[in-house]
Amino acid sequence: MDASILIPISLFAAIFGIVYLFLSTRNKERLALIEKGADASIFSRNGNSFQKVILLNLALLLMGIGVGVFIALLLATYTSLDKGAVYPAMIFLMAGASLLLGFYMTKSIDK
């Protein structure tokens, strides 16, 4: 068997295994809580708040990556810094900063 076919198969198997374990464990936990007499309303989440947090963090991450590319372009053009190091450094720095900003913004959403 060719080694190049093993990579997609193993990736699919790993993703399937993670999802299966997550769903089966969640189901077992819920069944155990129901057997103990817990109210079923604890399983319904407020999806609206969760969606806001995901969208906010995704939007800030993408904007941070865009700003990082722009700053890296400016640094590469107007300085003698190595382009191979400037682009990843600025992208990761600005993406991390935007996720940190998103963390503090989601704290205000939860209040």
Short mmCIF file of N, CA and C in Angstrom, two decimals:
data_model
loop_
_atom_site.label_atom_id
_atom_site.label_comp_id
_atom_site.label_asym_id
_atom_site.label_seq_id
_atom_site.Cartn_x
_atom_site.Cartn_y
_atom_site.Cartn_z
N MET A 1 0.84 -1.17 0.00
CA MET A 1 0.00 0.00 0.00
C MET A 1 0.89 1.24 0.00
N ASP A 2 0.51 2.20 -0.80
CA ASP A 2 1.29 3.42 -0.91
C ASP A 2 1.16 4.25 0.38
N ALA A 3 2.26 4.85 0.79
CA ALA A 3 2.27 5.60 2.05
C ALA A 3 1.45 6.88 1.95
N SER A 4 1.28 7.42 0.74
CA SER A 4 0.54 8.67 0.60
C SER A 4 -0.96 8.49 0.85
N ILE A 5 -1.46 7.29 0.72
CA ILE A 5 -2.88 7.04 0.98
C ILE A 5 -3.13 6.84 2.48
N LEU A 6 -2.10 6.50 3.23
CA LEU A 6 -2.27 6.28 4.67
C LEU A 6 -2.54 7.57 5.43
N ILE A 7 -2.03 8.68 4.94
CA ILE A 7 -2.21 9.96 5.64
C ILE A 7 -3.68 10.38 5.67
N PRO A 8 -4.38 10.43 4.53
CA PRO A 8 -5.81 10.81 4.62
C PRO A 8 -6.65 9.80 5.39
N ILE A 9 -6.32 8.52 5.24
CA ILE A 9 -7.08 7.50 5.97
C ILE A 9 -6.89 7.66 7.48
N SER A 10 -5.66 7.87 7.91
CA SER A 10 -5.40 8.02 9.34
C SER A 10 -5.99 9.32 9.87
N LEU A 11 -5.98 10.38 9.08
CA LEU A 11 -6.59 11.64 9.50
C LEU A 11 -8.09 11.46 9.68
N PHE A 12 -8.74 10.81 8.70
CA PHE A 12 -10.17 10.55 8.81
C PHE A 12 -10.48 9.67 10.02
N ALA A 13 -9.67 8.65 10.24
CA ALA A 13 -9.89 7.75 11.38
C ALA A 13 -9.74 8.49 12.70
N ALA A 14 -8.75 9.37 12.80
CA ALA A 14 -8.55 10.13 14.03
C ALA A 14 -9.72 11.07 14.30
N ILE A 15 -10.18 11.77 13.28
CA ILE A 15 -11.30 12.69 13.45
C ILE A 15 -12.56 11.91 13.82
N PHE A 16 -12.81 10.80 13.14
CA PHE A 16 -13.97 9.97 13.45
C PHE A 16 -13.89 9.46 14.89
N GLY A 17 -12.71 9.01 15.32
CA GLY A 17 -12.55 8.50 16.67
C GLY A 17 -12.82 9.55 17.72
N ILE A 18 -12.34 10.76 17.49
CA ILE A 18 -12.55 11.84 18.46
C ILE A 18 -14.03 12.19 18.55
N VAL A 19 -14.69 12.33 17.41
CA VAL A 19 -16.11 12.67 17.41
C VAL A 19 -16.93 11.55 18.06
N TYR A 20 -16.61 10.31 17.74
CA TYR A 20 -17.34 9.18 18.31
C TYR A 20 -17.18 9.13 19.83
N LEU A 21 -15.96 9.30 20.32
CA LEU A 21 -15.75 9.29 21.77
C LEU A 21 -16.48 10.44 22.45
N PHE A 22 -16.45 11.60 21.83
CA PHE A 22 -17.14 12.75 22.41
C PHE A 22 -18.64 12.50 22.52
N LEU A 23 -19.23 12.04 21.42
CA LEU A 23 -20.68 11.84 21.42
C LEU A 23 -21.11 10.68 22.32
N SER A 24 -20.36 9.60 22.32
CA SER A 24 -20.75 8.47 23.17
C SER A 24 -20.58 8.81 24.66
N THR A 25 -19.54 9.52 25.00
CA THR A 25 -19.34 9.92 26.40
C THR A 25 -20.42 10.89 26.84
N ARG A 26 -20.77 11.83 25.97
CA ARG A 26 -21.83 12.78 26.31
C ARG A 26 -23.15 12.06 26.51
N ASN A 27 -23.43 11.08 25.66
CA ASN A 27 -24.67 10.33 25.79
C ASN A 27 -24.71 9.54 27.10
N LYS A 28 -23.60 8.91 27.46
CA LYS A 28 -23.55 8.15 28.71
C LYS A 28 -23.74 9.06 29.92
N GLU A 29 -23.13 10.24 29.88
CA GLU A 29 -23.28 11.18 31.00
C GLU A 29 -24.73 11.63 31.13
N ARG A 30 -25.36 11.91 30.01
CA ARG A 30 -26.75 12.35 30.05
C ARG A 30 -27.67 11.25 30.56
N LEU A 31 -27.43 10.03 30.11
CA LEU A 31 -28.26 8.92 30.60
C LEU A 31 -28.07 8.73 32.10
N ALA A 32 -26.86 8.86 32.59
CA ALA A 32 -26.61 8.71 34.02
C ALA A 32 -27.31 9.81 34.81
N LEU A 33 -27.31 11.03 34.29
CA LEU A 33 -27.99 12.12 34.99
C LEU A 33 -29.50 11.93 34.99
N ILE A 34 -30.02 11.45 33.88
CA ILE A 34 -31.47 11.21 33.81
C ILE A 34 -31.87 10.09 34.77
N GLU A 35 -31.05 9.05 34.87
CA GLU A 35 -31.35 7.96 35.81
C GLU A 35 -31.35 8.44 37.25
N LYS A 36 -30.52 9.43 37.55
CA LYS A 36 -30.49 9.97 38.91
C LYS A 36 -31.62 10.96 39.18
N GLY A 37 -32.37 11.29 38.13
CA GLY A 37 -33.52 12.18 38.32
C GLY A 37 -33.24 13.63 38.01
N ALA A 38 -32.20 13.92 37.27
CA ALA A 38 -31.91 15.31 36.92
C ALA A 38 -32.92 15.81 35.90
N ASP A 39 -33.19 17.09 35.94
CA ASP A 39 -34.13 17.70 35.00
C ASP A 39 -33.49 17.76 33.61
N ALA A 40 -34.29 17.50 32.58
CA ALA A 40 -33.77 17.48 31.20
C ALA A 40 -33.44 18.88 30.69
N SER A 41 -33.87 19.91 31.39
CA SER A 41 -33.60 21.27 30.92
C SER A 41 -32.12 21.64 31.05
N ILE A 42 -31.34 20.88 31.80
CA ILE A 42 -29.92 21.20 31.92
C ILE A 42 -29.16 20.88 30.64
N PHE A 43 -29.77 20.12 29.73
CA PHE A 43 -29.10 19.75 28.49
C PHE A 43 -29.26 20.80 27.40
N SER A 44 -30.26 21.65 27.53
CA SER A 44 -30.44 22.68 26.50
C SER A 44 -29.52 23.85 26.83
N ARG A 45 -28.75 24.21 25.82
CA ARG A 45 -27.82 25.33 25.99
C ARG A 45 -28.42 26.57 25.37
N ASN A 46 -27.94 27.68 25.82
CA ASN A 46 -28.30 28.93 25.17
C ASN A 46 -27.37 29.09 23.97
N GLY A 47 -27.77 28.57 22.84
CA GLY A 47 -26.94 28.56 21.64
C GLY A 47 -26.65 29.94 21.11
N ASN A 48 -27.51 30.89 21.38
CA ASN A 48 -27.33 32.23 20.88
C ASN A 48 -26.05 32.85 21.44
N SER A 49 -25.81 32.69 22.73
CA SER A 49 -24.61 33.24 23.36
C SER A 49 -23.36 32.52 22.85
N PHE A 50 -23.46 31.22 22.69
CA PHE A 50 -22.32 30.44 22.19
C PHE A 50 -21.96 30.85 20.76
N GLN A 51 -22.97 31.07 19.93
CA GLN A 51 -22.73 31.49 18.56
C GLN A 51 -22.09 32.87 18.51
N LYS A 52 -22.50 33.75 19.39
CA LYS A 52 -21.91 35.09 19.42
C LYS A 52 -20.43 35.02 19.77
N VAL A 53 -20.08 34.18 20.71
CA VAL A 53 -18.68 34.06 21.13
C VAL A 53 -17.83 33.49 19.99
N ILE A 54 -18.33 32.45 19.33
CA ILE A 54 -17.59 31.85 18.22
C ILE A 54 -17.42 32.84 17.08
N LEU A 55 -18.48 33.54 16.71
CA LEU A 55 -18.39 34.50 15.62
C LEU A 55 -17.48 35.67 15.96
N LEU A 56 -17.54 36.13 17.20
CA LEU A 56 -16.67 37.23 17.61
C LEU A 56 -15.21 36.82 17.54
N ASN A 57 -14.89 35.65 18.08
CA ASN A 57 -13.50 35.20 18.07
C ASN A 57 -13.00 34.90 16.66
N LEU A 58 -13.85 34.33 15.82
CA LEU A 58 -13.46 34.05 14.44
C LEU A 58 -13.23 35.35 13.67
N ALA A 59 -14.11 36.32 13.85
CA ALA A 59 -13.96 37.60 13.16
C ALA A 59 -12.68 38.30 13.61
N LEU A 60 -12.44 38.31 14.91
CA LEU A 60 -11.22 38.96 15.40
C LEU A 60 -9.97 38.23 14.96
N LEU A 61 -10.02 36.90 14.90
CA LEU A 61 -8.87 36.13 14.43
C LEU A 61 -8.55 36.45 12.98
N LEU A 62 -9.57 36.47 12.13
CA LEU A 62 -9.33 36.77 10.72
C LEU A 62 -8.84 38.21 10.51
N MET A 63 -9.38 39.15 11.29
CA MET A 63 -8.89 40.52 11.20
C MET A 63 -7.45 40.62 11.70
N GLY A 64 -7.13 39.88 12.75
CA GLY A 64 -5.76 39.88 13.26
C GLY A 64 -4.78 39.31 12.26
N ILE A 65 -5.18 38.26 11.55
CA ILE A 65 -4.31 37.69 10.52
C ILE A 65 -4.11 38.70 9.40
N GLY A 66 -5.17 39.38 8.99
CA GLY A 66 -5.06 40.39 7.95
C GLY A 66 -4.15 41.54 8.36
N VAL A 67 -4.30 42.01 9.58
CA VAL A 67 -3.43 43.08 10.08
C VAL A 67 -1.99 42.60 10.18
N GLY A 68 -1.80 41.35 10.57
CA GLY A 68 -0.46 40.79 10.66
C GLY A 68 0.22 40.72 9.30
N VAL A 69 -0.51 40.33 8.28
CA VAL A 69 0.05 40.29 6.92
C VAL A 69 0.39 41.70 6.46
N PHE A 70 -0.48 42.66 6.75
CA PHE A 70 -0.23 44.04 6.35
C PHE A 70 1.02 44.62 7.04
N ILE A 71 1.13 44.39 8.35
CA ILE A 71 2.30 44.89 9.08
C ILE A 71 3.56 44.19 8.60
N ALA A 72 3.47 42.90 8.32
CA ALA A 72 4.64 42.17 7.80
C ALA A 72 5.06 42.70 6.45
N LEU A 73 4.09 43.05 5.60
CA LEU A 73 4.41 43.64 4.30
C LEU A 73 5.12 44.97 4.47
N LEU A 74 4.63 45.79 5.39
CA LEU A 74 5.29 47.07 5.64
C LEU A 74 6.71 46.88 6.18
N LEU A 75 6.87 45.95 7.11
CA LEU A 75 8.20 45.70 7.67
C LEU A 75 9.15 45.13 6.63
N ALA A 76 8.66 44.25 5.79
CA ALA A 76 9.52 43.64 4.77
C ALA A 76 9.91 44.66 3.71
N THR A 77 9.01 45.60 3.42
CA THR A 77 9.28 46.59 2.38
C THR A 77 10.23 47.67 2.87
N TYR A 78 10.01 48.19 4.06
CA TYR A 78 10.74 49.36 4.52
C TYR A 78 11.89 49.06 5.48
N THR A 79 12.13 47.82 5.81
CA THR A 79 13.27 47.47 6.66
C THR A 79 14.07 46.38 5.97
N SER A 80 15.19 46.06 6.55
CA SER A 80 16.03 45.00 5.98
C SER A 80 15.84 43.67 6.72
N LEU A 81 14.69 43.52 7.36
CA LEU A 81 14.40 42.28 8.08
C LEU A 81 14.14 41.14 7.09
N ASP A 82 14.41 39.93 7.52
CA ASP A 82 14.23 38.76 6.68
C ASP A 82 12.74 38.50 6.46
N LYS A 83 12.33 38.42 5.19
CA LYS A 83 10.91 38.20 4.88
C LYS A 83 10.41 36.86 5.36
N GLY A 84 11.29 35.87 5.38
CA GLY A 84 10.90 34.54 5.83
C GLY A 84 10.57 34.49 7.30
N ALA A 85 11.09 35.43 8.06
CA ALA A 85 10.82 35.46 9.50
C ALA A 85 9.76 36.48 9.87
N VAL A 86 9.65 37.55 9.09
CA VAL A 86 8.73 38.62 9.44
C VAL A 86 7.28 38.19 9.26
N TYR A 87 6.97 37.53 8.15
CA TYR A 87 5.57 37.17 7.89
C TYR A 87 4.98 36.24 8.94
N PRO A 88 5.60 35.09 9.24
CA PRO A 88 4.99 34.25 10.28
C PRO A 88 4.96 34.91 11.65
N ALA A 89 6.00 35.68 11.96
CA ALA A 89 6.05 36.33 13.27
C ALA A 89 4.90 37.32 13.44
N MET A 90 4.67 38.15 12.45
CA MET A 90 3.61 39.14 12.56
C MET A 90 2.22 38.49 12.50
N ILE A 91 2.07 37.47 11.67
CA ILE A 91 0.77 36.81 11.59
C ILE A 91 0.41 36.17 12.94
N PHE A 92 1.36 35.43 13.52
CA PHE A 92 1.07 34.79 14.81
C PHE A 92 0.92 35.80 15.94
N LEU A 93 1.72 36.86 15.91
CA LEU A 93 1.63 37.88 16.95
C LEU A 93 0.28 38.58 16.91
N MET A 94 -0.15 39.00 15.74
CA MET A 94 -1.41 39.71 15.63
C MET A 94 -2.62 38.78 15.83
N ALA A 95 -2.51 37.52 15.38
CA ALA A 95 -3.59 36.56 15.62
C ALA A 95 -3.74 36.29 17.12
N GLY A 96 -2.63 36.14 17.81
CA GLY A 96 -2.69 35.94 19.26
C GLY A 96 -3.24 37.15 19.98
N ALA A 97 -2.84 38.33 19.55
CA ALA A 97 -3.36 39.55 20.17
C ALA A 97 -4.86 39.68 19.94
N SER A 98 -5.32 39.31 18.75
CA SER A 98 -6.75 39.42 18.48
C SER A 98 -7.55 38.39 19.28
N LEU A 99 -6.99 37.19 19.48
CA LEU A 99 -7.69 36.21 20.31
C LEU A 99 -7.71 36.63 21.77
N LEU A 100 -6.65 37.28 22.23
CA LEU A 100 -6.64 37.81 23.59
C LEU A 100 -7.69 38.90 23.75
N LEU A 101 -7.80 39.76 22.75
CA LEU A 101 -8.84 40.79 22.76
C LEU A 101 -10.22 40.14 22.75
N GLY A 102 -10.38 39.08 21.97
CA GLY A 102 -11.65 38.37 21.94
C GLY A 102 -12.00 37.75 23.27
N PHE A 103 -10.99 37.26 23.99
CA PHE A 103 -11.23 36.69 25.32
C PHE A 103 -11.80 37.75 26.26
N TYR A 104 -11.21 38.94 26.25
CA TYR A 104 -11.70 39.99 27.12
C TYR A 104 -13.06 40.52 26.67
N MET A 105 -13.32 40.49 25.37
CA MET A 105 -14.62 40.94 24.88
C MET A 105 -15.72 39.94 25.22
N THR A 106 -15.40 38.63 25.22
CA THR A 106 -16.42 37.64 25.57
C THR A 106 -16.76 37.68 27.06
N LYS A 107 -15.82 38.14 27.85
CA LYS A 107 -16.15 38.31 29.27
C LYS A 107 -17.26 39.33 29.44
N SER A 108 -17.24 40.38 28.61
CA SER A 108 -18.29 41.40 28.70
C SER A 108 -19.62 40.89 28.13
N ILE A 109 -19.57 39.94 27.17
CA ILE A 109 -20.80 39.37 26.64
C ILE A 109 -21.49 38.52 27.71
N ASP A 110 -20.70 37.78 28.49
CA ASP A 110 -21.26 36.89 29.50
C ASP A 110 -21.92 37.64 30.65
N LYS A 111 -21.53 38.90 30.86
CA LYS A 111 -22.10 39.67 31.98
C LYS A 111 -23.45 40.15 31.68
#
